[in-house]
Short mmCIF file of N, CA and C in Angstrom, two decimals:
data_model
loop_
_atom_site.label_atom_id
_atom_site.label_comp_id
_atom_site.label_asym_id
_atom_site.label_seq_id
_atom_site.Cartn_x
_atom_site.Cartn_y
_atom_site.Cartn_z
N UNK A 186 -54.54 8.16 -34.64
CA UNK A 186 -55.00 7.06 -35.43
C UNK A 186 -54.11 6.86 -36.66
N UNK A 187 -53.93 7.87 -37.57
CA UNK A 187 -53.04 7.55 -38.33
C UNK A 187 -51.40 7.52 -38.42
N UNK A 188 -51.48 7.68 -37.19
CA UNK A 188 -49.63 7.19 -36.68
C UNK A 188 -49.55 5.89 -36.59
N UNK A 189 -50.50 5.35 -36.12
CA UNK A 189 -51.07 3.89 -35.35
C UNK A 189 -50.95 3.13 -36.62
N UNK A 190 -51.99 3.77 -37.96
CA UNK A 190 -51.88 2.50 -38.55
C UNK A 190 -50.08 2.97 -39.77
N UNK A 191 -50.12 4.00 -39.93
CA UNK A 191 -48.46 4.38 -40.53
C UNK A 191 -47.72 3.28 -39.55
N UNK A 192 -47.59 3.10 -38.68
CA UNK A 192 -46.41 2.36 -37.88
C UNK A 192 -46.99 0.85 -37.78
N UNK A 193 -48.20 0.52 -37.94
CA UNK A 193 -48.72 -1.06 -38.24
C UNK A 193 -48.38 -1.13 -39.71
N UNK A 194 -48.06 -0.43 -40.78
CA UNK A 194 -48.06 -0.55 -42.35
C UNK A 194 -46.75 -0.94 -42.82
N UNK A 195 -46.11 0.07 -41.76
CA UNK A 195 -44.24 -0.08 -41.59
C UNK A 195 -44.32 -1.59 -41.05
N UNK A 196 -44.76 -1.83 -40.31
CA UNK A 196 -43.99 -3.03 -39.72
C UNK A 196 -44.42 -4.21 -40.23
N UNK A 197 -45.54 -4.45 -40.95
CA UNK A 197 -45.85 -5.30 -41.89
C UNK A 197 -45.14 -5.11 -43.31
N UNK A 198 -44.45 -4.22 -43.53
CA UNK A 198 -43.83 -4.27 -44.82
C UNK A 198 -42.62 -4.74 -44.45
N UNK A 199 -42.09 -4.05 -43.25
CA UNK A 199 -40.44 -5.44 -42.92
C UNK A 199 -40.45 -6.23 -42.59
N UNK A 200 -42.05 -6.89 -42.08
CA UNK A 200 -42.17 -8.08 -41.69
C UNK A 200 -42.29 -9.13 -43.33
N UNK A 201 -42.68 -9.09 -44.07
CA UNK A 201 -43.36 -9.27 -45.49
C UNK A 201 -42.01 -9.26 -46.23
N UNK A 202 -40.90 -7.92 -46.09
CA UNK A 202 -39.75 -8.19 -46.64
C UNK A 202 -38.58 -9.12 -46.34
N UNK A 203 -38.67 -9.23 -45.02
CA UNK A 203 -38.17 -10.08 -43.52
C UNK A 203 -38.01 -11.78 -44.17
N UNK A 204 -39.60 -11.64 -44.26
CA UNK A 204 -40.17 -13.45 -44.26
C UNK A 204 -39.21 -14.06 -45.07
N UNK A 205 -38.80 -13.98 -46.05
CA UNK A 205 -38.20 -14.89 -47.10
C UNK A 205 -37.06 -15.03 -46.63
N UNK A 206 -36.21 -14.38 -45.98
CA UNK A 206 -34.72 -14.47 -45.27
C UNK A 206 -34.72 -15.75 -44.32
N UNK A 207 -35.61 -15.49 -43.63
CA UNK A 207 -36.08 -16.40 -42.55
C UNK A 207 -36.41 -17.61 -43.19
N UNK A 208 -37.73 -17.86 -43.75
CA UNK A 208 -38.19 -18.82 -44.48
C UNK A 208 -37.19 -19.80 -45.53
N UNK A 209 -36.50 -19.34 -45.96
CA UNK A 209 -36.00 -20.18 -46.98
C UNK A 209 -34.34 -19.99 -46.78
N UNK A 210 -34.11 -19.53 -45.76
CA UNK A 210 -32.70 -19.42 -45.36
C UNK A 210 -31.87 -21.17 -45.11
N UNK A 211 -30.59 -21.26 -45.72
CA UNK A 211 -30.38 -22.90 -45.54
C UNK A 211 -28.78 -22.58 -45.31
N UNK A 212 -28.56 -23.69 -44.33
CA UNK A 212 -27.16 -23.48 -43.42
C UNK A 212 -26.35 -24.13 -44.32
N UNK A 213 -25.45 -23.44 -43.92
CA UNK A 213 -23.99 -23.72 -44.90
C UNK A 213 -22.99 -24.51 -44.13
N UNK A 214 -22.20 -25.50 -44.65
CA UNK A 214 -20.99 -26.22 -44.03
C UNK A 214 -20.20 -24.91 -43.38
N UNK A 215 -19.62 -25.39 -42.56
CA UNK A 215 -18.33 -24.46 -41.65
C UNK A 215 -17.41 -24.44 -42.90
N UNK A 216 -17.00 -25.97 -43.32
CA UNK A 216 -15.95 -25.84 -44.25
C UNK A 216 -15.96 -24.99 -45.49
N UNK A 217 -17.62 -25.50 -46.52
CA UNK A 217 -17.41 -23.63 -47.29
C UNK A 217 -17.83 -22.51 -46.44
N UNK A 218 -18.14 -22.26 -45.29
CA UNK A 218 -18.45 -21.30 -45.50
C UNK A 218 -17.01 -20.01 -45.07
N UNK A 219 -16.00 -21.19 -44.67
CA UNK A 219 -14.59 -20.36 -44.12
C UNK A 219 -14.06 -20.26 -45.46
N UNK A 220 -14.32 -20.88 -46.73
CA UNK A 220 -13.86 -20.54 -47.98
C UNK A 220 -14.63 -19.77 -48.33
N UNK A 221 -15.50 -19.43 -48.28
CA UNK A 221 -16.58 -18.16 -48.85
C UNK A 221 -16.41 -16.89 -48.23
N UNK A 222 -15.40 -16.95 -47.61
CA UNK A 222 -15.19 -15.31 -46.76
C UNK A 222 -15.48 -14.14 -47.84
N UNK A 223 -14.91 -14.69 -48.86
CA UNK A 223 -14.47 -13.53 -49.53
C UNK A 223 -15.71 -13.48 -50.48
N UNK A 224 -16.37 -14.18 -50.27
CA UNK A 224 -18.17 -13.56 -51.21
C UNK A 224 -18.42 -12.58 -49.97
N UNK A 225 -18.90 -12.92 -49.06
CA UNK A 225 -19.33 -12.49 -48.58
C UNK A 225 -18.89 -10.76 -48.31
N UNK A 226 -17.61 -10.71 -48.05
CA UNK A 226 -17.34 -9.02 -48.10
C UNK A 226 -17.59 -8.72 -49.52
N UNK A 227 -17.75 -9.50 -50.73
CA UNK A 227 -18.14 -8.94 -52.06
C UNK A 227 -20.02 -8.59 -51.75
N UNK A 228 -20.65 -9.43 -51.39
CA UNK A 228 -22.32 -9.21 -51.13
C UNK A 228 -22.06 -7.63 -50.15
N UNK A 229 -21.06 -7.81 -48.85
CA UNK A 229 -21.31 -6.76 -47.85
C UNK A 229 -21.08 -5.42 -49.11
N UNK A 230 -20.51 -5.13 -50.13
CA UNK A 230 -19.99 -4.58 -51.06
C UNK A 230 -21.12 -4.15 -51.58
N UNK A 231 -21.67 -5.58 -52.17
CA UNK A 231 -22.47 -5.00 -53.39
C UNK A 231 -24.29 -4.39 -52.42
N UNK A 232 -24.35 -4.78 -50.80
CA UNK A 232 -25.25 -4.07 -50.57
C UNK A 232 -25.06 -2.45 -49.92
N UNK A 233 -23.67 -2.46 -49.53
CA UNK A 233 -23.37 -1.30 -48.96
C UNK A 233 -23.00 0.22 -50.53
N UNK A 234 -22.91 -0.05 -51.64
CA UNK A 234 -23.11 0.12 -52.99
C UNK A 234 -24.57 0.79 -52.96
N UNK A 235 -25.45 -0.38 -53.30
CA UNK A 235 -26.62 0.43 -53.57
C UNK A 235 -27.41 1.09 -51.88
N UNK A 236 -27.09 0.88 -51.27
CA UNK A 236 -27.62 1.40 -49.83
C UNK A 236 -27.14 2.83 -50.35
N UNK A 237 -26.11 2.81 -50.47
CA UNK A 237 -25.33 4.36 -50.67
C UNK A 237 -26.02 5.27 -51.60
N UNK A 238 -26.09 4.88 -52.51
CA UNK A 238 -26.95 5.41 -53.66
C UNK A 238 -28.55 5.55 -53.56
N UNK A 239 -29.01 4.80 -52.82
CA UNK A 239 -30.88 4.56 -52.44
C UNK A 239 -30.80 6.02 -51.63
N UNK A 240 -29.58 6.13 -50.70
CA UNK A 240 -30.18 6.89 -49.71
C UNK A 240 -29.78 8.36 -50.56
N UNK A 241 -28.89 8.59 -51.01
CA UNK A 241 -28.38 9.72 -51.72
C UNK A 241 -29.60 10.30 -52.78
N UNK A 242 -30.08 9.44 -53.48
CA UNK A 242 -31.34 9.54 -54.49
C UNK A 242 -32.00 10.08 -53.90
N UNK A 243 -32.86 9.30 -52.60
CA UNK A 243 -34.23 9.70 -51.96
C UNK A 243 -33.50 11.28 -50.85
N UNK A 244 -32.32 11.61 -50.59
CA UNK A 244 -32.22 12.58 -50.15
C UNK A 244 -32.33 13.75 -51.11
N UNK A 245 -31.41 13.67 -52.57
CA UNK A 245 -31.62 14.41 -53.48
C UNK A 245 -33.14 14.41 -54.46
N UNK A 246 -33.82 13.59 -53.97
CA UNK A 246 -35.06 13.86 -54.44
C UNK A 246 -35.85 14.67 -53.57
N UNK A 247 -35.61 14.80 -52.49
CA UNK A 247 -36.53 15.19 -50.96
C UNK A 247 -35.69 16.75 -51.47
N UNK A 248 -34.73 17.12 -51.42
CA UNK A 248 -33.98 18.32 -51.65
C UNK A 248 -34.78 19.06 -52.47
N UNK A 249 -34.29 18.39 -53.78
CA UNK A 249 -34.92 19.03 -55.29
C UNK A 249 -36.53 19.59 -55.29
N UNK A 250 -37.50 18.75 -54.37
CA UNK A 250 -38.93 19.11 -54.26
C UNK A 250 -39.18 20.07 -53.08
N UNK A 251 -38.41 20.16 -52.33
CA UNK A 251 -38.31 21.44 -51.24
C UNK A 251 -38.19 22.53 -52.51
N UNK A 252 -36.81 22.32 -52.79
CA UNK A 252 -36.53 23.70 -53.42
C UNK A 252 -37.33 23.87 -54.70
N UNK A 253 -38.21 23.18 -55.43
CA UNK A 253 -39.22 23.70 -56.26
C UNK A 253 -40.57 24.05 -55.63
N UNK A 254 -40.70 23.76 -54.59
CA UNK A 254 -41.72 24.24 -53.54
C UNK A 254 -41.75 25.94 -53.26
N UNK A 255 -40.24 26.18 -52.94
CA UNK A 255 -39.53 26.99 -52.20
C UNK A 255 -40.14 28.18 -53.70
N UNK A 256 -39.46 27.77 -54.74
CA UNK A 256 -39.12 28.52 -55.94
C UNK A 256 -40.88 29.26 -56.52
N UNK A 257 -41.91 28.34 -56.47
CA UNK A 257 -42.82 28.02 -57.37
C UNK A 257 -44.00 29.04 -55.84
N UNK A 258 -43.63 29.06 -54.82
CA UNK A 258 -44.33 29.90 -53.83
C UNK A 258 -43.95 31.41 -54.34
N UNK A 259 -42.54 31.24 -54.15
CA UNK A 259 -41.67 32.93 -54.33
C UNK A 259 -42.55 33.39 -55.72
N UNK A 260 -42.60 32.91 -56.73
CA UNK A 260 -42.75 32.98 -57.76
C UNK A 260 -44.52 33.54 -57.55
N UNK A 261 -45.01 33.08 -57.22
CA UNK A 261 -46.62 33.03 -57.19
C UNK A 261 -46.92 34.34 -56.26
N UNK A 262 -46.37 34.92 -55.36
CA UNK A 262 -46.40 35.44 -54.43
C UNK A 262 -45.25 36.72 -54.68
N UNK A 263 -44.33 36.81 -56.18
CA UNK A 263 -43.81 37.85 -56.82
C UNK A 263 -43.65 37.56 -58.27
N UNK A 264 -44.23 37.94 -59.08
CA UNK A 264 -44.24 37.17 -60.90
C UNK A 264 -43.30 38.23 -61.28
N UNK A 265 -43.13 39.51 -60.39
CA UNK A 265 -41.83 40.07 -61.50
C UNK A 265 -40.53 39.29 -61.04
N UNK A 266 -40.12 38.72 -59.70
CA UNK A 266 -39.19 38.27 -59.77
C UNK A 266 -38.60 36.63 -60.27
N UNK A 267 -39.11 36.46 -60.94
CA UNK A 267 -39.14 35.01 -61.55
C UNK A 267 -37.91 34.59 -62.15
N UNK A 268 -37.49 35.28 -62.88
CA UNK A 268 -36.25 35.45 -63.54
C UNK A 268 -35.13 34.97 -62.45
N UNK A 269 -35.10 35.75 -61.99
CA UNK A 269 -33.96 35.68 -60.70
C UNK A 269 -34.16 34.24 -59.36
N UNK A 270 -35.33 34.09 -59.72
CA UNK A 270 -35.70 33.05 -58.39
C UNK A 270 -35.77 31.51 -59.13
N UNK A 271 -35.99 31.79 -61.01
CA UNK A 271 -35.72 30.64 -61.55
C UNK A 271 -34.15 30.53 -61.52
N UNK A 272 -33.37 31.48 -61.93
CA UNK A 272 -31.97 31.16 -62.03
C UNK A 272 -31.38 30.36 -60.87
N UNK A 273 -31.69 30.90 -59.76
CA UNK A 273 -31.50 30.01 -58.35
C UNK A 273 -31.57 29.17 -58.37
N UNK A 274 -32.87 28.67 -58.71
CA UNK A 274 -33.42 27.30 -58.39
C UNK A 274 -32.92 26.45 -59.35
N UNK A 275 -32.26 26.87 -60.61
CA UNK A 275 -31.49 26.37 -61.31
C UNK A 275 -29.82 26.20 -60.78
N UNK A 276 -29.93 26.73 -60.47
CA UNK A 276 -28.06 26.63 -60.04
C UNK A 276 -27.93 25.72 -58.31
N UNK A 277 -29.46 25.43 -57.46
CA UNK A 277 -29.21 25.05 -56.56
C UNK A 277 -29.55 23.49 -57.12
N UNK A 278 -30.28 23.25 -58.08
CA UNK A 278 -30.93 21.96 -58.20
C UNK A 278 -29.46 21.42 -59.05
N UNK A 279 -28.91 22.15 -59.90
CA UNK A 279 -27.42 21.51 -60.08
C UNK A 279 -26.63 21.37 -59.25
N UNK A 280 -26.64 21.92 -57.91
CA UNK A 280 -25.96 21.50 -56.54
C UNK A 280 -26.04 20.02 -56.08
N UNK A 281 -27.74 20.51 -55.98
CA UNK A 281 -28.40 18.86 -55.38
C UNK A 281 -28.23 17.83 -56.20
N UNK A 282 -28.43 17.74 -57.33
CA UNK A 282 -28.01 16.73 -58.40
C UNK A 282 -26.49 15.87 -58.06
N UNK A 283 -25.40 17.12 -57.97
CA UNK A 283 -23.61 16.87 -58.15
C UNK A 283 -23.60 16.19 -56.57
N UNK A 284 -24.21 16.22 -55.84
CA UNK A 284 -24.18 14.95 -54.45
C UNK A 284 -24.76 13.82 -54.81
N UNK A 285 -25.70 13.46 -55.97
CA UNK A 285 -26.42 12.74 -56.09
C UNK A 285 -24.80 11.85 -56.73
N UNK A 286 -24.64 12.90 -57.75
CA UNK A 286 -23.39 12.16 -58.49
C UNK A 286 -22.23 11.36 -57.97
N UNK A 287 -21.96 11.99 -56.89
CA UNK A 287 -21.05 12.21 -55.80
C UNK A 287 -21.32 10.80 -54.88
N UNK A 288 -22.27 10.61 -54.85
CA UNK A 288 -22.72 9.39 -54.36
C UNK A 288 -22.72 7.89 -55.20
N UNK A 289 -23.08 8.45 -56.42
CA UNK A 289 -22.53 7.17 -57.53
C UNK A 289 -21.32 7.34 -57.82
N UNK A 290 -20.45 7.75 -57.70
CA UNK A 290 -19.21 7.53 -57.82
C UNK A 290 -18.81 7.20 -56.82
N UNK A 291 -18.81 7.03 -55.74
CA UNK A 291 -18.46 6.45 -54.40
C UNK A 291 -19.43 5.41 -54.04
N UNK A 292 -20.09 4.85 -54.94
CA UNK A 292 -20.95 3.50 -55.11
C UNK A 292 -20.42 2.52 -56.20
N UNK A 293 -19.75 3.46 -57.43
CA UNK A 293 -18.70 2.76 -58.34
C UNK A 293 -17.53 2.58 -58.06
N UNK A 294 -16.92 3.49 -57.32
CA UNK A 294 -16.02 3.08 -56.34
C UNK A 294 -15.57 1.58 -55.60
N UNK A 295 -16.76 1.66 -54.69
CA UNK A 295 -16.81 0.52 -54.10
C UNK A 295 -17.12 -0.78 -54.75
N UNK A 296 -17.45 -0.65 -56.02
CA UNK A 296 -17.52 -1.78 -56.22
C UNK A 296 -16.34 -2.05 -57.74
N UNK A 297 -15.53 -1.38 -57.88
CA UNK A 297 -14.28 -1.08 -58.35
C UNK A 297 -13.68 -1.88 -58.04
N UNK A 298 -13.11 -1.65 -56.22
CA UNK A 298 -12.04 -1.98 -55.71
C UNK A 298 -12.52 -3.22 -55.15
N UNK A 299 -13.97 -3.99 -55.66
CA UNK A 299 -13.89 -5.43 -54.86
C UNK A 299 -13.96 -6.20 -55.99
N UNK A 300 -13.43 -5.42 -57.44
CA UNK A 300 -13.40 -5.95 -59.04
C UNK A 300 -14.73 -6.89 -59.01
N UNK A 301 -16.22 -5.86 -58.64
CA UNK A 301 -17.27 -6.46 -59.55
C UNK A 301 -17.91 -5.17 -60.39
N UNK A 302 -17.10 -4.57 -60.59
CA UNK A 302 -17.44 -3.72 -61.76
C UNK A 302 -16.21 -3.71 -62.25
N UNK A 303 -16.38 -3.74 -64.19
CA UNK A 303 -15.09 -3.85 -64.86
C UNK A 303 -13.80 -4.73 -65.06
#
């Protein structure tokens, strides 16, 4: 039952995000639109940009809450070793973070080299 309605909730939310593309979408001349080439790899730019970064975030957020999961069990389940299992969890969550980074810079990147940043 609750797969059923999780996957009816999903598909009404891309349907709902969907609609307006559809709905209010308006055709363009051939003639601009063979002059507009070059928006368009700037839009493919500026969505392939934040795509990059959405997904990097929500992976380094999914990371970071494992491993305070991970940390905050150990911890509960040994209080003398805390010390040592915080230091970890400190030095891995600066791991997970520097991909996060790693990902905005290869999101500033891209939008560098299509000069809409700077």
């Amino acid at each position: 039952m609750k797969k059923t309605l999780s996957l009816a909730l999903l598909a009404f939310a891309v349907l709902c995000l969907l609609a307006p593309v559809a709905l209010f979408a308006e055709e363009a001349p051939a003639a601009a639109h063979a002059a507009d080439s070059g928006s368009s790899v700037k839009t493919m730019a500026a969505l392939a940009a934040g795509l990059a970064i959405g997904v990097a975030a929500f992976g380094a957020s999914i990371g970071q809450g494992m491993g305070l999961k991970g940390a905050t069990e150990g911890i509960a389940r040994n209080p003398g070793a805390s010390g040592k299992i915080t230091t970890t969890l400190i030095i891995g969550l600066a791991m997970i973070e520097s991909l996060a980074i790693y990902a905005l810079l290869v999101s500033l990147g891209i939008l560098i080299n299509q000069k809409m940043f700077f």
